[in-house]
Amino acid sequence: MDDTDCRAATPVVGPRRVGRHSNRLRFKGRTGRLRPADYLPLAGPMALFCIAHLLGGAANPTAALWFTAVAAAALPILAALEARQHDLPLVWPGRTLIILFAAVLVVAAWTLVAPASGATSMSGGEQEGRAAITLDQSSTLVEIIKLCGLASVFFLGCFEGIRTRRATASIRATLTVGVVWATIGVILLALGLQTRLGGRLTGGFLSANSGATVYGILLVLSVAVLARVSRSLRFDRRPHRMTALGAAFFCVALFTGCLLATASRMGVVATALAVIFFLAWEALSRKKRPSNRTISLTVLGIAVAMVGIAGADTLWARLDTVDADAANRGIIFAAHWRAFLESPIFGHGLGSFTAINNQQMTPENYGALRTIRSTHNVYIQWLEEAGLLGAVPMFALIALIITRAVRRSGRLNTGATIQRGLIAANLVILAHGMTDYALQVPSIAAFWAYLLGLQFAYGKGRRSN
């Protein structure tokens, strides 16, 4: 078997157990070890995401539509390149997920065609004077197309996740491309070529906080890979294992430094929560006491993180404005929660944030609302745009995906550590989404959809490849 398993597999053939050599012969010619060329298509999705990251996250509507079209074409292209058309039936996620996603699309489409008189406010009055429920029909249509593109990316993640070996290789390829993207971002910062200056690393995004979300996800995945490689050294100390250990530690150090360079307060907190959650889950899942190597690496990682935080002057400077920024966020949340209460059933239409924000402006909150491009809270924004009928199915959809991923992690014989890392990485998105708008950036939303697909279908196929 390849390096996705820490121990040599010994499958049972009839009543007898055969050895490692027989097991290797059994799979020879059918699965085999992944060649370097096999990693190229696996790196394709992350390369697409990172190119979009560097171009502002494809936040412009036209760029978002082009990005969506390319992302939607990725699944059939990769299936053809990898000659794995026989795996396509395994991508099917099940009836429940399809129904929930269809419900979101139906509600969004209804706001496009239903007259505004069909929407009622919390006070019971009808919303007159509009041709449709949505405040911005063109933006709602664009958001529907983008949702379909995200579904395609989710299926792509499922496609790469159904074979454990390929899923693990996909994570390695993702981190490799992520290192290239992070390095380019650092160079752009050093040369003063970022879209936004001010001493904070953005990674090509229009906001350093958006960059922090991606760096945080990559950091959690790097910690998972480091934990897995470290544990495998107990069974195999060949040079390539030591190289893998060094590469994983380098990824952890690089993404930690990049995260701190964004000076994103909530980004750092969300990532720290995700890493702590992963390490605790990993420790509790092991019957044996953690090895001395694992404990040493954990202590070393904490020490490096503490030194980095202590030297992050921009981050410390931004801590002085926490109270003022919290008050500003409170004004934004209150205004947009009020917008949700005005149309709680169908909302005001996906993508209608600008129109909603303009409606909610008053002399008292003008200073807080005049320059924002989103609610800075993904949950409130979904409620005010999609209403209960659209937001609840979407929240349930994501909860069901993660729940099934957690259940699957308990049944995995190999790759369970990587699966736990994927699940823990969700916390970065879910926690940071309470105070920022990373999920409103198309390239970040697509990246998360891909990771959700990987964890949802992780090891779904019977064979390891």
GROMACS .gro file of C-alpha atoms in nm, residues 328 331-332 335 357-358 360-372:
model
   19
  328ASN     CA    1  -1.985   4.930   1.457
  331ILE     CA    2  -2.507   4.874   1.435
  332ILE     CA    3  -2.474   4.678   1.109
  335ALA     CA    4  -3.004   4.725   1.085
  357ASN     CA    5  -2.849   4.828   0.289
  358ASN     CA    6  -2.963   5.146   0.116
  360GLN     CA    7  -3.191   5.055   0.604
  361MET     CA    8  -2.973   5.366   0.609
  362THR     CA    9  -3.071   5.639   0.853
  363PRO     CA   10  -2.885   5.946   0.974
  364GLU     CA   11  -2.798   5.751   1.289
  365ASN     CA   12  -2.643   5.446   1.118
  366TYR     CA   13  -2.515   5.610   0.799
  367GLY     CA   14  -2.154   5.607   0.914
  368ALA     CA   15  -2.161   5.230   0.975
  369LEU     CA   16  -2.355   5.128   0.663
  370ARG     CA   17  -2.232   5.361   0.390
  371THR     CA   18  -1.915   5.170   0.285
  372ILE     CA   19  -1.993   4.804   0.359
   0.00000   0.00000   0.00000
